[in-house]
Backbone as XML, in Angstrom:
<?xml version="1.0"?>
<chain id="A" units="angstrom">
  <residue number="1" name="MET">
    <atom name="N" x="-15.256" y="3.006" z="4.839"/>
    <atom name="CA" x="-14.257" y="2.067" z="5.300"/>
    <atom name="C" x="-12.883" y="2.724" z="5.414"/>
  </residue>
  <residue number="2" name="SER">
    <atom name="N" x="-12.605" y="3.698" z="4.548"/>
    <atom name="CA" x="-11.318" y="4.382" z="4.608"/>
    <atom name="C" x="-11.185" y="5.191" z="5.886"/>
  </residue>
  <residue number="3" name="ILE">
    <atom name="N" x="-12.257" y="5.865" z="6.284"/>
    <atom name="CA" x="-12.208" y="6.645" z="7.528"/>
    <atom name="C" x="-11.908" y="5.727" z="8.707"/>
  </residue>
  <residue number="4" name="ARG">
    <atom name="N" x="-12.565" y="4.593" z="8.757"/>
    <atom name="CA" x="-12.334" y="3.641" z="9.851"/>
    <atom name="C" x="-10.913" y="3.103" z="9.815"/>
  </residue>
  <residue number="5" name="ALA">
    <atom name="N" x="-10.398" y="2.826" z="8.620"/>
    <atom name="CA" x="-9.020" y="2.342" z="8.500"/>
    <atom name="C" x="-8.038" y="3.379" z="9.032"/>
  </residue>
  <residue number="6" name="VAL">
    <atom name="N" x="-8.271" y="4.646" z="8.717"/>
    <atom name="CA" x="-7.404" y="5.719" z="9.230"/>
    <atom name="C" x="-7.504" y="5.775" z="10.750"/>
  </residue>
  <residue number="7" name="GLN">
    <atom name="N" x="-8.716" y="5.688" z="11.297"/>
    <atom name="CA" x="-8.903" y="5.704" z="12.751"/>
    <atom name="C" x="-8.166" y="4.564" z="13.434"/>
  </residue>
  <residue number="8" name="LEU">
    <atom name="N" x="-8.059" y="3.429" z="12.747"/>
    <atom name="CA" x="-7.386" y="2.262" z="13.320"/>
    <atom name="C" x="-5.880" y="2.277" z="13.077"/>
  </residue>
  <residue number="9" name="GLY">
    <atom name="N" x="-5.375" y="3.328" z="12.405"/>
    <atom name="CA" x="-3.937" y="3.477" z="12.220"/>
    <atom name="C" x="-3.374" y="2.898" z="10.939"/>
  </residue>
  <residue number="10" name="ALA">
    <atom name="N" x="-4.228" y="2.556" z="9.982"/>
    <atom name="CA" x="-3.724" y="2.021" z="8.711"/>
    <atom name="C" x="-2.971" y="3.103" z="7.951"/>
  </residue>
  <residue number="11" name="ALA">
    <atom name="N" x="-1.898" y="2.701" z="7.295"/>
    <atom name="CA" x="-1.098" y="3.639" z="6.499"/>
    <atom name="C" x="-1.628" y="3.758" z="5.077"/>
  </residue>
  <residue number="12" name="GLY">
    <atom name="N" x="-2.424" y="2.804" z="4.643"/>
    <atom name="CA" x="-2.970" y="2.790" z="3.289"/>
    <atom name="C" x="-3.661" y="1.468" z="3.053"/>
  </residue>
  <residue number="13" name="ALA">
    <atom name="N" x="-4.132" y="1.286" z="1.818"/>
    <atom name="CA" x="-4.836" y="0.047" z="1.492"/>
    <atom name="C" x="-4.492" y="-0.390" z="0.079"/>
  </residue>
  <residue number="14" name="VAL">
    <atom name="N" x="-4.334" y="-1.693" z="-0.089"/>
    <atom name="CA" x="-4.182" y="-2.308" z="-1.401"/>
    <atom name="C" x="-5.341" y="-3.288" z="-1.534"/>
  </residue>
  <residue number="15" name="LEU">
    <atom name="N" x="-6.175" y="-3.062" z="-2.547"/>
    <atom name="CA" x="-7.396" y="-3.844" z="-2.691"/>
    <atom name="C" x="-7.358" y="-4.694" z="-3.949"/>
  </residue>
  <residue number="16" name="ASP">
    <atom name="N" x="-7.769" y="-5.917" z="-3.816"/>
    <atom name="CA" x="-7.953" y="-6.792" z="-4.972"/>
    <atom name="C" x="-9.395" y="-6.612" z="-5.420"/>
  </residue>
  <residue number="17" name="GLY">
    <atom name="N" x="-9.708" y="-5.377" z="-5.831"/>
    <atom name="CA" x="-11.071" y="-5.030" z="-6.193"/>
    <atom name="C" x="-11.148" y="-3.556" z="-6.559"/>
  </residue>
  <residue number="18" name="TYR">
    <atom name="N" x="-12.301" y="-2.936" z="-6.295"/>
    <atom name="CA" x="-12.581" y="-1.569" z="-6.711"/>
    <atom name="C" x="-12.825" y="-0.677" z="-5.499"/>
  </residue>
  <residue number="19" name="VAL">
    <atom name="N" x="-12.750" y="0.636" z="-5.703"/>
    <atom name="CA" x="-13.064" y="1.605" z="-4.653"/>
    <atom name="C" x="-14.212" y="2.490" z="-5.122"/>
  </residue>
  <residue number="20" name="ARG">
    <atom name="N" x="-14.829" y="3.134" z="-4.168"/>
    <atom name="CA" x="-15.867" y="4.124" z="-4.437"/>
    <atom name="C" x="-15.496" y="5.384" z="-3.673"/>
  </residue>
  <residue number="21" name="ASP">
    <atom name="N" x="-16.035" y="6.507" z="-4.040"/>
    <atom name="CA" x="-15.777" y="7.784" z="-3.359"/>
    <atom name="C" x="-14.298" y="8.147" z="-3.406"/>
  </residue>
  <residue number="22" name="THR">
    <atom name="N" x="-13.743" y="8.078" z="-4.591"/>
    <atom name="CA" x="-12.317" y="8.359" z="-4.769"/>
    <atom name="C" x="-11.936" y="9.739" z="-4.242"/>
  </residue>
  <residue number="23" name="ASP">
    <atom name="N" x="-12.756" y="10.746" z="-4.504"/>
    <atom name="CA" x="-12.440" y="12.101" z="-4.024"/>
    <atom name="C" x="-12.355" y="12.144" z="-2.499"/>
  </residue>
  <residue number="24" name="GLY">
    <atom name="N" x="-13.257" y="11.451" z="-1.826"/>
    <atom name="CA" x="-13.226" y="11.404" z="-0.367"/>
    <atom name="C" x="-11.977" y="10.715" z="0.157"/>
  </residue>
  <residue number="25" name="ILE">
    <atom name="N" x="-11.565" y="9.659" z="-0.515"/>
    <atom name="CA" x="-10.346" y="8.947" z="-0.107"/>
    <atom name="C" x="-9.129" y="9.847" z="-0.315"/>
  </residue>
  <residue number="26" name="LEU">
    <atom name="N" x="-9.112" y="10.581" z="-1.432"/>
    <atom name="CA" x="-8.006" y="11.511" z="-1.692"/>
    <atom name="C" x="-7.982" y="12.619" z="-0.642"/>
  </residue>
  <residue number="27" name="ASP">
    <atom name="N" x="-9.157" y="13.112" z="-0.227"/>
    <atom name="CA" x="-9.221" y="14.151" z="0.810"/>
    <atom name="C" x="-8.657" y="13.660" z="2.136"/>
  </residue>
  <residue number="28" name="LEU">
    <atom name="N" x="-8.755" y="12.361" z="2.395"/>
    <atom name="CA" x="-8.208" y="11.784" z="3.627"/>
    <atom name="C" x="-6.688" y="11.644" z="3.577"/>
  </residue>
  <residue number="29" name="ASN">
    <atom name="N" x="-6.118" y="11.795" z="2.375"/>
    <atom name="CA" x="-4.686" y="11.553" z="2.181"/>
    <atom name="C" x="-4.336" y="10.125" z="2.610"/>
  </residue>
  <residue number="30" name="PHE">
    <atom name="N" x="-5.190" y="9.193" z="2.198"/>
    <atom name="CA" x="-5.058" y="7.780" z="2.549"/>
    <atom name="C" x="-4.707" y="7.009" z="1.280"/>
  </residue>
  <residue number="31" name="PRO">
    <atom name="N" x="-3.437" y="6.641" z="1.091"/>
    <atom name="CA" x="-3.040" y="5.950" z="-0.144"/>
    <atom name="C" x="-3.829" y="4.649" z="-0.328"/>
  </residue>
  <residue number="32" name="THR">
    <atom name="N" x="-4.528" y="4.560" z="-1.446"/>
    <atom name="CA" x="-5.368" y="3.406" z="-1.727"/>
    <atom name="C" x="-5.133" y="2.964" z="-3.162"/>
  </residue>
  <residue number="33" name="PHE">
    <atom name="N" x="-4.817" y="1.693" z="-3.341"/>
    <atom name="CA" x="-4.556" y="1.149" z="-4.655"/>
    <atom name="C" x="-5.572" y="0.050" z="-4.940"/>
  </residue>
  <residue number="34" name="SER">
    <atom name="N" x="-6.210" y="0.145" z="-6.094"/>
    <atom name="CA" x="-7.222" y="-0.829" z="-6.488"/>
    <atom name="C" x="-7.228" y="-0.908" z="-8.007"/>
  </residue>
  <residue number="35" name="TYR">
    <atom name="N" x="-8.130" y="-1.733" z="-8.541"/>
    <atom name="CA" x="-8.219" y="-1.831" z="-9.994"/>
    <atom name="C" x="-8.691" y="-0.522" z="-10.597"/>
  </residue>
  <residue number="36" name="GLU">
    <atom name="N" x="-9.731" y="0.072" z="-10.027"/>
    <atom name="CA" x="-10.257" y="1.352" z="-10.481"/>
    <atom name="C" x="-11.432" y="1.732" z="-9.590"/>
  </residue>
  <residue number="37" name="SER">
    <atom name="N" x="-12.060" y="2.874" z="-9.890"/>
    <atom name="CA" x="-13.259" y="3.295" z="-9.167"/>
    <atom name="C" x="-14.494" y="2.658" z="-9.787"/>
  </residue>
  <residue number="38" name="TYR">
    <atom name="N" x="-15.496" y="2.470" z="-8.938"/>
    <atom name="CA" x="-16.755" y="1.897" z="-9.385"/>
    <atom name="C" x="-17.861" y="2.596" z="-8.607"/>
  </residue>
  <residue number="39" name="ALA">
    <atom name="N" x="-18.891" y="3.048" z="-9.287"/>
    <atom name="CA" x="-19.897" y="3.919" z="-8.671"/>
    <atom name="C" x="-20.843" y="3.218" z="-7.705"/>
  </residue>
  <residue number="40" name="GLN">
    <atom name="N" x="-21.006" y="1.928" z="-7.781"/>
    <atom name="CA" x="-21.967" y="1.246" z="-6.921"/>
    <atom name="C" x="-21.448" y="1.185" z="-5.486"/>
  </residue>
  <residue number="41" name="ASP">
    <atom name="N" x="-22.350" y="1.492" z="-4.536"/>
    <atom name="CA" x="-21.909" y="1.439" z="-3.139"/>
    <atom name="C" x="-21.782" y="-0.007" z="-2.675"/>
  </residue>
  <residue number="42" name="GLN">
    <atom name="N" x="-21.138" y="-0.164" z="-1.534"/>
    <atom name="CA" x="-20.909" y="-1.521" z="-1.035"/>
    <atom name="C" x="-22.164" y="-2.144" z="-0.465"/>
  </residue>
  <residue number="43" name="GLY">
    <atom name="N" x="-22.958" y="-1.334" z="0.219"/>
    <atom name="CA" x="-24.172" y="-1.862" z="0.829"/>
    <atom name="C" x="-23.893" y="-3.171" z="1.550"/>
  </residue>
  <residue number="44" name="PRO">
    <atom name="N" x="-24.767" y="-4.134" z="1.439"/>
    <atom name="CA" x="-24.565" y="-5.414" z="2.118"/>
    <atom name="C" x="-23.563" y="-6.320" z="1.404"/>
  </residue>
  <residue number="45" name="ARG">
    <atom name="N" x="-23.121" y="-5.915" z="0.203"/>
    <atom name="CA" x="-22.215" y="-6.775" z="-0.567"/>
    <atom name="C" x="-20.768" y="-6.694" z="-0.105"/>
  </residue>
  <residue number="46" name="GLY">
    <atom name="N" x="-20.374" y="-5.530" z="0.430"/>
    <atom name="CA" x="-18.972" y="-5.334" z="0.761"/>
    <atom name="C" x="-18.695" y="-5.535" z="2.232"/>
  </residue>
  <residue number="47" name="LYS">
    <atom name="N" x="-17.641" y="-6.245" z="2.503"/>
    <atom name="CA" x="-17.207" y="-6.400" z="3.888"/>
    <atom name="C" x="-15.731" y="-6.783" z="3.891"/>
  </residue>
  <residue number="48" name="VAL">
    <atom name="N" x="-15.069" y="-6.441" z="4.963"/>
    <atom name="CA" x="-13.666" y="-6.794" z="5.121"/>
    <atom name="C" x="-13.600" y="-8.226" z="5.613"/>
  </residue>
  <residue number="49" name="LEU">
    <atom name="N" x="-12.964" y="-9.074" z="4.839"/>
    <atom name="CA" x="-12.824" y="-10.474" z="5.237"/>
    <atom name="C" x="-11.565" y="-10.686" z="6.058"/>
  </residue>
  <residue number="50" name="GLU">
    <atom name="N" x="-10.484" y="-10.026" z="5.644"/>
    <atom name="CA" x="-9.213" y="-10.149" z="6.352"/>
    <atom name="C" x="-8.429" y="-8.862" z="6.141"/>
  </residue>
  <residue number="51" name="PHE">
    <atom name="N" x="-7.476" y="-8.612" z="7.011"/>
    <atom name="CA" x="-6.547" y="-7.514" z="6.803"/>
    <atom name="C" x="-5.201" y="-7.928" z="7.370"/>
  </residue>
  <residue number="52" name="GLY">
    <atom name="N" x="-4.150" y="-7.279" z="6.862"/>
    <atom name="CA" x="-2.809" y="-7.625" z="7.327"/>
    <atom name="C" x="-2.361" y="-8.993" z="6.856"/>
  </residue>
  <residue number="53" name="VAL">
    <atom name="N" x="-2.876" y="-9.436" z="5.715"/>
    <atom name="CA" x="-2.517" y="-10.741" z="5.167"/>
    <atom name="C" x="-1.969" y="-10.546" z="3.752"/>
  </residue>
  <residue number="54" name="PRO">
    <atom name="N" x="-1.171" y="-11.493" z="3.256"/>
    <atom name="CA" x="-0.685" y="-11.383" z="1.873"/>
    <atom name="C" x="-1.856" y="-11.418" z="0.892"/>
  </residue>
  <residue number="55" name="ILE">
    <atom name="N" x="-1.720" y="-10.644" z="-0.188"/>
    <atom name="CA" x="-2.694" y="-10.708" z="-1.275"/>
    <atom name="C" x="-1.922" y="-10.873" z="-2.577"/>
  </residue>
  <residue number="56" name="GLU">
    <atom name="N" x="-2.632" y="-11.230" z="-3.609"/>
    <atom name="CA" x="-2.022" y="-11.333" z="-4.930"/>
    <atom name="C" x="-2.901" y="-10.578" z="-5.919"/>
  </residue>
  <residue number="57" name="MET">
    <atom name="N" x="-2.269" y="-9.678" z="-6.671"/>
    <atom name="CA" x="-2.973" y="-8.917" z="-7.700"/>
    <atom name="C" x="-2.222" y="-9.091" z="-9.009"/>
  </residue>
  <residue number="58" name="HIS">
    <atom name="N" x="-2.900" y="-9.616" z="-9.997"/>
    <atom name="CA" x="-2.296" y="-9.822" z="-11.320"/>
    <atom name="C" x="-0.961" y="-10.558" z="-11.238"/>
  </residue>
  <residue number="59" name="GLY">
    <atom name="N" x="-0.902" y="-11.556" z="-10.380"/>
    <atom name="CA" x="0.291" y="-12.374" z="-10.274"/>
    <atom name="C" x="1.392" y="-11.804" z="-9.396"/>
  </residue>
  <residue number="60" name="VAL">
    <atom name="N" x="1.164" y="-10.640" z="-8.791"/>
    <atom name="CA" x="2.165" y="-10.019" z="-7.916"/>
    <atom name="C" x="1.706" y="-10.171" z="-6.475"/>
  </residue>
  <residue number="61" name="LYS">
    <atom name="N" x="2.526" y="-10.831" z="-5.659"/>
    <atom name="CA" x="2.193" y="-11.042" z="-4.258"/>
    <atom name="C" x="2.654" y="-9.838" z="-3.447"/>
  </residue>
  <residue number="62" name="ILE">
    <atom name="N" x="1.759" y="-9.323" z="-2.614"/>
    <atom name="CA" x="2.065" y="-8.193" z="-1.730"/>
    <atom name="C" x="1.864" y="-8.673" z="-0.308"/>
  </residue>
  <residue number="63" name="ASN">
    <atom name="N" x="2.931" y="-8.565" z="0.487"/>
    <atom name="CA" x="2.908" y="-9.039" z="1.866"/>
    <atom name="C" x="2.794" y="-7.877" z="2.838"/>
  </residue>
  <residue number="64" name="PRO">
    <atom name="N" x="2.234" y="-8.107" z="4.031"/>
    <atom name="CA" x="2.253" y="-7.066" z="5.054"/>
    <atom name="C" x="3.703" y="-6.631" z="5.306"/>
  </residue>
  <residue number="65" name="GLY">
    <atom name="N" x="3.914" y="-5.332" z="5.398"/>
    <atom name="CA" x="5.257" y="-4.800" z="5.603"/>
    <atom name="C" x="5.947" y="-4.388" z="4.318"/>
  </residue>
  <residue number="66" name="ASP">
    <atom name="N" x="5.488" y="-4.884" z="3.168"/>
    <atom name="CA" x="6.032" y="-4.412" z="1.895"/>
    <atom name="C" x="5.657" y="-2.942" z="1.726"/>
  </residue>
  <residue number="67" name="TRP">
    <atom name="N" x="6.502" y="-2.199" z="1.059"/>
    <atom name="CA" x="6.193" y="-0.809" z="0.751"/>
    <atom name="C" x="5.573" y="-0.767" z="-0.624"/>
  </residue>
  <residue number="68" name="VAL">
    <atom name="N" x="4.438" y="-0.111" z="-0.739"/>
    <atom name="CA" x="3.747" y="0.042" z="-2.010"/>
    <atom name="C" x="3.685" y="1.538" z="-2.296"/>
  </residue>
  <residue number="69" name="PHE">
    <atom name="N" x="4.085" y="1.915" z="-3.486"/>
    <atom name="CA" x="4.032" y="3.333" z="-3.831"/>
    <atom name="C" x="3.634" y="3.483" z="-5.288"/>
  </residue>
  <residue number="70" name="GLY">
    <atom name="N" x="3.088" y="4.620" z="-5.607"/>
    <atom name="CA" x="2.652" y="4.857" z="-6.968"/>
    <atom name="C" x="1.752" y="6.060" z="-7.058"/>
  </residue>
  <residue number="71" name="ASP">
    <atom name="N" x="1.059" y="6.159" z="-8.170"/>
    <atom name="CA" x="0.068" y="7.208" z="-8.377"/>
    <atom name="C" x="-1.137" y="6.583" z="-9.062"/>
  </residue>
  <residue number="72" name="ARG">
    <atom name="N" x="-1.958" y="7.395" z="-9.694"/>
    <atom name="CA" x="-3.189" y="6.858" z="-10.293"/>
    <atom name="C" x="-2.928" y="5.885" z="-11.435"/>
  </residue>
  <residue number="73" name="ALA">
    <atom name="N" x="-1.759" y="5.951" z="-12.032"/>
    <atom name="CA" x="-1.495" y="5.112" z="-13.210"/>
    <atom name="C" x="-0.379" y="4.100" z="-12.994"/>
  </residue>
  <residue number="74" name="PHE">
    <atom name="N" x="0.243" y="4.084" z="-11.825"/>
    <atom name="CA" x="1.470" y="3.321" z="-11.642"/>
    <atom name="C" x="1.513" y="2.777" z="-10.224"/>
  </residue>
  <residue number="75" name="LEU">
    <atom name="N" x="1.917" y="1.541" z="-10.074"/>
    <atom name="CA" x="2.019" y="0.936" z="-8.749"/>
    <atom name="C" x="3.246" y="0.045" z="-8.718"/>
  </residue>
  <residue number="76" name="ARG">
    <atom name="N" x="4.049" y="0.199" z="-7.699"/>
    <atom name="CA" x="5.224" y="-0.644" z="-7.500"/>
    <atom name="C" x="5.268" y="-1.111" z="-6.057"/>
  </residue>
  <residue number="77" name="ARG">
    <atom name="N" x="5.880" y="-2.249" z="-5.875"/>
    <atom name="CA" x="6.019" y="-2.827" z="-4.543"/>
    <atom name="C" x="7.497" y="-3.011" z="-4.241"/>
  </residue>
  <residue number="78" name="LEU">
    <atom name="N" x="7.883" y="-2.693" z="-3.010"/>
    <atom name="CA" x="9.248" y="-2.930" z="-2.548"/>
    <atom name="C" x="9.141" y="-3.856" z="-1.355"/>
  </residue>
  <residue number="79" name="ARG">
    <atom name="N" x="9.675" y="-5.045" z="-1.503"/>
    <atom name="CA" x="9.570" y="-6.042" z="-0.421"/>
    <atom name="C" x="10.250" y="-5.538" z="0.851"/>
  </residue>
  <residue number="80" name="LYS">
    <atom name="N" x="9.652" y="-5.853" z="1.964"/>
    <atom name="CA" x="10.169" y="-5.435" z="3.264"/>
    <atom name="C" x="11.619" y="-5.886" z="3.437"/>
  </residue>
  <residue number="81" name="ARG">
    <atom name="N" x="11.911" y="-7.105" z="3.054"/>
    <atom name="CA" x="13.268" y="-7.644" z="3.200"/>
    <atom name="C" x="14.283" y="-6.822" z="2.401"/>
  </residue>
  <residue number="82" name="LEU">
    <atom name="N" x="13.915" y="-6.429" z="1.174"/>
    <atom name="CA" x="14.808" y="-5.621" z="0.355"/>
    <atom name="C" x="14.958" y="-4.226" z="0.945"/>
  </residue>
  <residue number="83" name="LEU">
    <atom name="N" x="13.874" y="-3.653" z="1.429"/>
    <atom name="CA" x="13.941" y="-2.341" z="2.043"/>
    <atom name="C" x="14.874" y="-2.353" z="3.249"/>
  </residue>
  <residue number="84" name="GLU">
    <atom name="N" x="14.759" y="-3.364" z="4.090"/>
    <atom name="CA" x="15.637" y="-3.464" z="5.261"/>
    <atom name="C" x="17.088" y="-3.584" z="4.836"/>
  </residue>
  <residue number="85" name="TRP">
    <atom name="N" x="17.364" y="-4.351" z="3.787"/>
    <atom name="CA" x="18.730" y="-4.503" z="3.281"/>
    <atom name="C" x="19.244" y="-3.169" z="2.748"/>
  </residue>
  <residue number="86" name="LEU">
    <atom name="N" x="18.420" y="-2.459" z="2.002"/>
    <atom name="CA" x="18.830" y="-1.164" z="1.454"/>
    <atom name="C" x="19.136" y="-0.164" z="2.556"/>
  </residue>
  <residue number="87" name="LEU">
    <atom name="N" x="18.279" y="-0.119" z="3.565"/>
    <atom name="CA" x="18.524" y="0.798" z="4.678"/>
    <atom name="C" x="19.810" y="0.455" z="5.413"/>
  </residue>
  <residue number="88" name="LYS">
    <atom name="N" x="20.078" y="-0.822" z="5.587"/>
    <atom name="CA" x="21.322" y="-1.249" z="6.231"/>
    <atom name="C" x="22.524" y="-0.788" z="5.420"/>
  </residue>
  <residue number="89" name="LYS">
    <atom name="N" x="22.473" y="-0.975" z="4.100"/>
    <atom name="CA" x="23.571" y="-0.561" z="3.234"/>
    <atom name="C" x="23.751" y="0.956" z="3.248"/>
  </residue>
  <residue number="90" name="LEU">
    <atom name="N" x="22.637" y="1.683" z="3.250"/>
    <atom name="CA" x="22.724" y="3.142" z="3.288"/>
    <atom name="C" x="23.350" y="3.624" z="4.591"/>
  </residue>
  <residue number="91" name="LYS">
    <atom name="N" x="22.989" y="2.988" z="5.693"/>
    <atom name="CA" x="23.538" y="3.392" z="6.992"/>
    <atom name="C" x="25.031" y="3.131" z="7.081"/>
  </residue>
  <residue number="92" name="GLU">
    <atom name="N" x="25.542" y="2.214" z="6.273"/>
    <atom name="CA" x="26.978" y="1.946" z="6.247"/>
    <atom name="C" x="27.752" y="3.065" z="5.549"/>
  </residue>
  <residue number="93" name="LYS">
    <atom name="N" x="27.069" y="3.864" z="4.754"/>
    <atom name="CA" x="27.710" y="4.961" z="4.029"/>
    <atom name="C" x="27.831" y="6.170" z="4.941"/>
  </residue>
  <residue number="94" name="SER">
    <atom name="N" x="28.987" y="6.788" z="4.962"/>
    <atom name="CA" x="29.224" y="7.901" z="5.882"/>
    <atom name="C" x="28.313" y="9.096" z="5.591"/>
  </residue>
  <residue number="95" name="TRP">
    <atom name="N" x="27.992" y="9.366" z="4.320"/>
    <atom name="CA" x="27.136" y="10.509" z="4.016"/>
    <atom name="C" x="25.724" y="10.314" z="4.546"/>
  </residue>
  <residue number="96" name="PHE">
    <atom name="N" x="25.275" y="9.061" z="4.611"/>
    <atom name="CA" x="23.938" y="8.792" z="5.113"/>
    <atom name="C" x="23.904" y="8.910" z="6.630"/>
  </residue>
  <residue number="97" name="LYS">
    <atom name="N" x="24.990" y="8.514" z="7.281"/>
    <atom name="CA" x="25.042" y="8.615" z="8.750"/>
    <atom name="C" x="24.858" y="10.054" z="9.194"/>
  </residue>
  <residue number="98" name="LYS">
    <atom name="N" x="25.367" y="11.006" z="8.416"/>
    <atom name="CA" x="25.215" y="12.411" z="8.770"/>
    <atom name="C" x="23.764" y="12.856" z="8.663"/>
  </residue>
  <residue number="99" name="LEU">
    <atom name="N" x="22.981" y="12.221" z="7.793"/>
    <atom name="CA" x="21.580" y="12.593" z="7.619"/>
    <atom name="C" x="20.700" y="12.016" z="8.705"/>
  </residue>
  <residue number="100" name="SER">
    <atom name="N" x="21.050" y="10.856" z="9.242"/>
    <atom name="CA" x="20.161" y="10.193" z="10.205"/>
    <atom name="C" x="20.539" y="10.473" z="11.634"/>
  </residue>
</chain>
């Protein structure tokens, strides 16, 4: 599923569930956040029900367009609205204008 997501232009995945083939996903350089790895394959049990929709994990709502970043032990979300505000404020600073 990760290969297909990359082919379709996905930047990454946030799953309210588990992943398999973690090494293969890492080789794709496809950021994927889930509860943890699980050895059982998806077979007929796994299917994509929706994509590009808000999800909630452990009480934290993640919306399409939010920035999600982290590593194997840490995950944070930056809301799209806050990111846009931060970029606007940065562009107002003269030192940032020289960089962009």
